[in-house]
JSON list of C-alpha atoms in Angstrom, two decimals:
[
{"chain": "X", "resi": 3, "resn": "MET", "atom": "CA", "xyz": [26.48, 127.10, 120.12]},
{"chain": "X", "resi": 4, "resn": "LEU", "atom": "CA", "xyz": [26.68, 130.85, 119.46]},
{"chain": "X", "resi": 5, "resn": "THR", "atom": "CA", "xyz": [23.68, 133.14, 119.45]},
{"chain": "X", "resi": 6, "resn": "ALA", "atom": "CA", "xyz": [23.43, 136.43, 117.57]},
{"chain": "X", "resi": 7, "resn": "SER", "atom": "CA", "xyz": [20.64, 138.81, 118.44]},
{"chain": "X", "resi": 8, "resn": "CYS", "atom": "CA", "xyz": [19.19, 142.07, 117.18]},
{"chain": "X", "resi": 9, "resn": "HIS", "atom": "CA", "xyz": [19.16, 144.94, 119.68]},
{"chain": "X", "resi": 10, "resn": "CYS", "atom": "CA", "xyz": [15.67, 144.26, 121.05]},
{"chain": "X", "resi": 11, "resn": "GLY", "atom": "CA", "xyz": [16.08, 140.47, 121.05]},
{"chain": "X", "resi": 12, "resn": "ALA", "atom": "CA", "xyz": [13.10, 139.70, 118.83]},
{"chain": "X", "resi": 13, "resn": "VAL", "atom": "CA", "xyz": [15.31, 138.03, 116.19]},
{"chain": "X", "resi": 14, "resn": "ARG", "atom": "CA", "xyz": [18.01, 135.53, 117.14]},
{"chain": "X", "resi": 15, "resn": "LEU", "atom": "CA", "xyz": [20.30, 133.47, 114.97]},
{"chain": "X", "resi": 16, "resn": "GLU", "atom": "CA", "xyz": [22.02, 130.34, 116.23]},
{"chain": "X", "resi": 17, "resn": "VAL", "atom": "CA", "xyz": [25.15, 128.76, 114.80]},
{"chain": "X", "resi": 18, "resn": "ASP", "atom": "CA", "xyz": [27.30, 125.91, 116.07]},
{"chain": "X", "resi": 19, "resn": "GLU", "atom": "CA", "xyz": [30.60, 127.73, 115.77]},
{"chain": "X", "resi": 20, "resn": "ALA", "atom": "CA", "xyz": [32.24, 131.05, 114.93]},
{"chain": "X", "resi": 21, "resn": "PRO", "atom": "CA", "xyz": [32.79, 131.70, 111.22]},
{"chain": "X", "resi": 22, "resn": "ARG", "atom": "CA", "xyz": [36.25, 130.86, 109.84]},
{"chain": "X", "resi": 23, "resn": "THR", "atom": "CA", "xyz": [36.58, 134.38, 108.41]},
{"chain": "X", "resi": 24, "resn": "LEU", "atom": "CA", "xyz": [34.53, 137.56, 108.34]},
{"chain": "X", "resi": 25, "resn": "THR", "atom": "CA", "xyz": [33.94, 139.73, 105.30]},
{"chain": "X", "resi": 26, "resn": "ASP", "atom": "CA", "xyz": [33.88, 143.52, 105.35]},
{"chain": "X", "resi": 27, "resn": "CYS", "atom": "CA", "xyz": [32.32, 144.42, 101.99]},
{"chain": "X", "resi": 28, "resn": "ASN", "atom": "CA", "xyz": [32.24, 147.92, 100.50]},
{"chain": "X", "resi": 29, "resn": "CYS", "atom": "CA", "xyz": [29.36, 147.39, 98.05]},
{"chain": "X", "resi": 30, "resn": "SER", "atom": "CA", "xyz": [26.59, 149.96, 98.07]},
{"chain": "X", "resi": 31, "resn": "ILE", "atom": "CA", "xyz": [24.40, 148.12, 100.57]},
{"chain": "X", "resi": 32, "resn": "CYS", "atom": "CA", "xyz": [26.97, 146.53, 102.90]},
{"chain": "X", "resi": 33, "resn": "ARG", "atom": "CA", "xyz": [28.84, 149.78, 103.51]},
{"chain": "X", "resi": 34, "resn": "ARG", "atom": "CA", "xyz": [25.56, 151.45, 104.44]},
{"chain": "X", "resi": 35, "resn": "TYR", "atom": "CA", "xyz": [24.55, 148.58, 106.73]},
{"chain": "X", "resi": 36, "resn": "GLY", "atom": "CA", "xyz": [27.98, 148.52, 108.41]},
{"chain": "X", "resi": 37, "resn": "THR", "atom": "CA", "xyz": [27.96, 144.74, 108.63]},
{"chain": "X", "resi": 38, "resn": "LEU", "atom": "CA", "xyz": [30.61, 142.06, 108.96]},
{"chain": "X", "resi": 39, "resn": "TRP", "atom": "CA", "xyz": [29.42, 138.90, 107.25]},
{"chain": "X", "resi": 40, "resn": "GLY", "atom": "CA", "xyz": [30.06, 135.40, 108.54]},
{"chain": "X", "resi": 41, "resn": "TYR", "atom": "CA", "xyz": [29.06, 132.70, 106.09]},
{"chain": "X", "resi": 42, "resn": "TYR", "atom": "CA", "xyz": [27.10, 129.54, 106.82]},
{"chain": "X", "resi": 43, "resn": "THR", "atom": "CA", "xyz": [24.80, 127.15, 105.03]},
{"chain": "X", "resi": 44, "resn": "ARG", "atom": "CA", "xyz": [21.08, 127.48, 105.62]},
{"chain": "X", "resi": 45, "resn": "ARG", "atom": "CA", "xyz": [21.24, 124.11, 107.38]},
{"chain": "X", "resi": 46, "resn": "SER", "atom": "CA", "xyz": [23.85, 125.33, 109.89]},
{"chain": "X", "resi": 47, "resn": "ALA", "atom": "CA", "xyz": [22.33, 128.76, 110.71]},
{"chain": "X", "resi": 48, "resn": "ARG", "atom": "CA", "xyz": [19.01, 128.75, 112.51]},
{"chain": "X", "resi": 49, "resn": "VAL", "atom": "CA", "xyz": [16.76, 131.82, 112.65]},
{"chain": "X", "resi": 50, "resn": "VAL", "atom": "CA", "xyz": [14.63, 132.01, 115.80]},
{"chain": "X", "resi": 51, "resn": "SER", "atom": "CA", "xyz": [11.94, 134.66, 115.73]},
{"chain": "X", "resi": 52, "resn": "PRO", "atom": "CA", "xyz": [8.19, 134.94, 116.05]},
{"chain": "X", "resi": 53, "resn": "ALA", "atom": "CA", "xyz": [6.13, 135.27, 112.88]},
{"chain": "X", "resi": 54, "resn": "GLY", "atom": "CA", "xyz": [6.18, 138.81, 111.55]},
{"chain": "X", "resi": 55, "resn": "ALA", "atom": "CA", "xyz": [9.32, 139.85, 113.49]},
{"chain": "X", "resi": 56, "resn": "MET", "atom": "CA", "xyz": [11.43, 140.32, 110.33]},
{"chain": "X", "resi": 57, "resn": "SER", "atom": "CA", "xyz": [11.14, 141.85, 106.91]},
{"chain": "X", "resi": 58, "resn": "ALA", "atom": "CA", "xyz": [13.25, 141.24, 103.82]},
{"chain": "X", "resi": 59, "resn": "TYR", "atom": "CA", "xyz": [14.66, 143.74, 101.36]},
{"chain": "X", "resi": 60, "resn": "VAL", "atom": "CA", "xyz": [15.50, 142.56, 97.84]},
{"chain": "X", "resi": 61, "resn": "TRP", "atom": "CA", "xyz": [17.19, 144.75, 95.23]},
{"chain": "X", "resi": 62, "resn": "GLY", "atom": "CA", "xyz": [19.46, 144.67, 92.17]},
{"chain": "X", "resi": 63, "resn": "ASP", "atom": "CA", "xyz": [19.67, 141.24, 90.59]},
{"chain": "X", "resi": 64, "resn": "ARG", "atom": "CA", "xyz": [17.07, 139.99, 93.11]},
{"chain": "X", "resi": 65, "resn": "ARG", "atom": "CA", "xyz": [19.17, 137.03, 94.25]},
{"chain": "X", "resi": 66, "resn": "LEU", "atom": "CA", "xyz": [19.60, 137.98, 97.93]},
{"chain": "X", "resi": 67, "resn": "GLU", "atom": "CA", "xyz": [17.10, 138.84, 100.65]},
{"chain": "X", "resi": 68, "resn": "PHE", "atom": "CA", "xyz": [18.49, 141.11, 103.38]},
{"chain": "X", "resi": 69, "resn": "TYR", "atom": "CA", "xyz": [16.56, 140.63, 106.64]},
{"chain": "X", "resi": 70, "resn": "HIS", "atom": "CA", "xyz": [16.07, 143.14, 109.44]},
{"chain": "X", "resi": 71, "resn": "CYS", "atom": "CA", "xyz": [14.12, 143.24, 112.69]},
{"chain": "X", "resi": 72, "resn": "ASN", "atom": "CA", "xyz": [10.77, 145.02, 112.38]},
{"chain": "X", "resi": 73, "resn": "THR", "atom": "CA", "xyz": [11.10, 146.45, 115.91]},
{"chain": "X", "resi": 74, "resn": "CYS", "atom": "CA", "xyz": [14.67, 147.75, 116.28]},
{"chain": "X", "resi": 75, "resn": "GLY", "atom": "CA", "xyz": [15.75, 147.76, 112.62]},
{"chain": "X", "resi": 76, "resn": "CYS", "atom": "CA", "xyz": [18.97, 145.75, 113.00]},
{"chain": "X", "resi": 77, "resn": "VAL", "atom": "CA", "xyz": [20.12, 143.95, 109.86]},
{"chain": "X", "resi": 78, "resn": "THR", "atom": "CA", "xyz": [20.38, 140.32, 110.95]},
{"chain": "X", "resi": 79, "resn": "HIS", "atom": "CA", "xyz": [21.31, 138.26, 107.89]},
{"chain": "X", "resi": 80, "resn": "TRP", "atom": "CA", "xyz": [20.90, 137.64, 104.20]},
{"chain": "X", "resi": 81, "resn": "GLU", "atom": "CA", "xyz": [19.73, 134.52, 102.38]},
{"chain": "X", "resi": 82, "resn": "ASN", "atom": "CA", "xyz": [19.56, 133.43, 98.77]},
{"chain": "X", "resi": 83, "resn": "VAL", "atom": "CA", "xyz": [16.12, 133.99, 97.27]},
{"chain": "X", "resi": 84, "resn": "GLU", "atom": "CA", "xyz": [16.22, 130.39, 96.01]},
{"chain": "X", "resi": 85, "resn": "LYS", "atom": "CA", "xyz": [16.47, 128.53, 99.29]},
{"chain": "X", "resi": 86, "resn": "GLY", "atom": "CA", "xyz": [17.88, 125.06, 99.85]},
{"chain": "X", "resi": 87, "resn": "PRO", "atom": "CA", "xyz": [19.57, 123.36, 102.81]},
{"chain": "X", "resi": 88, "resn": "GLU", "atom": "CA", "xyz": [23.05, 124.04, 101.41]},
{"chain": "X", "resi": 89, "resn": "SER", "atom": "CA", "xyz": [22.40, 127.58, 100.13]},
{"chain": "X", "resi": 90, "resn": "ARG", "atom": "CA", "xyz": [24.51, 130.30, 101.75]},
{"chain": "X", "resi": 91, "resn": "VAL", "atom": "CA", "xyz": [23.45, 132.55, 104.57]},
{"chain": "X", "resi": 92, "resn": "GLY", "atom": "CA", "xyz": [25.35, 135.68, 105.56]},
{"chain": "X", "resi": 93, "resn": "LEU", "atom": "CA", "xyz": [25.07, 136.28, 109.30]},
{"chain": "X", "resi": 94, "resn": "ASN", "atom": "CA", "xyz": [25.70, 139.83, 110.51]},
{"chain": "X", "resi": 95, "resn": "ALA", "atom": "CA", "xyz": [28.53, 138.90, 112.88]},
{"chain": "X", "resi": 96, "resn": "ARG", "atom": "CA", "xyz": [28.30, 142.30, 114.59]},
{"chain": "X", "resi": 97, "resn": "LEU", "atom": "CA", "xyz": [25.26, 140.83, 116.36]},
{"chain": "X", "resi": 98, "resn": "LEU", "atom": "CA", "xyz": [27.42, 138.17, 118.05]},
{"chain": "X", "resi": 99, "resn": "GLU", "atom": "CA", "xyz": [29.14, 138.91, 121.35]},
{"chain": "X", "resi": 100, "resn": "PRO", "atom": "CA", "xyz": [32.48, 140.61, 120.59]},
{"chain": "X", "resi": 101, "resn": "ASP", "atom": "CA", "xyz": [34.49, 137.87, 122.33]},
{"chain": "X", "resi": 102, "resn": "ALA", "atom": "CA", "xyz": [33.00, 135.26, 119.98]},
{"chain": "X", "resi": 103, "resn": "ILE", "atom": "CA", "xyz": [34.65, 136.86, 116.93]},
{"chain": "X", "resi": 104, "resn": "ALA", "atom": "CA", "xyz": [37.64, 138.63, 118.49]},
{"chain": "X", "resi": 105, "resn": "SER", "atom": "CA", "xyz": [40.18, 136.25, 116.93]},
{"chain": "X", "resi": 106, "resn": "VAL", "atom": "CA", "xyz": [38.41, 135.73, 113.58]},
{"chain": "X", "resi": 107, "resn": "ARG", "atom": "CA", "xyz": [40.24, 137.16, 110.57]},
{"chain": "X", "resi": 108, "resn": "VAL", "atom": "CA", "xyz": [38.44, 140.00, 108.78]},
{"chain": "X", "resi": 109, "resn": "ARG", "atom": "CA", "xyz": [38.85, 140.10, 105.01]},
{"chain": "X", "resi": 110, "resn": "ARG", "atom": "CA", "xyz": [38.06, 143.21, 102.96]},
{"chain": "X", "resi": 111, "resn": "LEU", "atom": "CA", "xyz": [36.01, 142.59, 99.82]},
{"chain": "X", "resi": 112, "resn": "ASP", "atom": "CA", "xyz": [35.82, 145.16, 97.02]},
{"chain": "X", "resi": 113, "resn": "GLY", "atom": "CA", "xyz": [32.15, 144.55, 96.27]},
{"chain": "X", "resi": 114, "resn": "ALA", "atom": "CA", "xyz": [31.86, 148.09, 94.88]},
{"chain": "X", "resi": 115, "resn": "SER", "atom": "CA", "xyz": [34.07, 147.42, 91.89]},
{"chain": "X", "resi": 116, "resn": "THR", "atom": "CA", "xyz": [36.11, 144.25, 91.34]},
{"chain": "X", "resi": 117, "resn": "TRP", "atom": "CA", "xyz": [34.44, 141.67, 93.60]},
{"chain": "X", "resi": 118, "resn": "LYS", "atom": "CA", "xyz": [37.94, 140.61, 94.71]},
{"chain": "X", "resi": 119, "resn": "TYR", "atom": "CA", "xyz": [39.39, 140.43, 98.18]},
{"chain": "X", "resi": 120, "resn": "LEU", "atom": "CA", "xyz": [41.80, 143.25, 98.84]},
{"chain": "X", "resi": 121, "resn": "ASP", "atom": "CA", "xyz": [44.10, 141.37, 101.22]},
{"chain": "X", "resi": 122, "resn": "GLU", "atom": "CA", "xyz": [47.28, 139.55, 100.28]},
{"chain": "X", "resi": 123, "resn": "ASP", "atom": "CA", "xyz": [45.81, 136.10, 99.57]},
{"chain": "X", "resi": 124, "resn": "GLY", "atom": "CA", "xyz": [42.53, 137.08, 97.98]}
]
């Protein structure tokens, strides 16, 4: 099991394994957050935090909730607004220990314009 944590430790996320790939997106919010997203299902990513430790930010088409810690401000993850056990969760992989993702391929996504991956097989 891998554990990701915000800076102060109030919000933790647990996953069974490292993501297969990471996404570096350049859309207006991701480039400002400076995140690397690892994708999981809601069933396979567990959020561990006390009540009131996180807040969500929803914008644009209102389909995603971006969560951050209310104490230290770290962006922890995003979830679909319409939640189900198989809905996607984007874990901010920068909150994992660096060794846990050192060998994971990072793909660049042009979320600012084309919504296509910019690498050779995207």
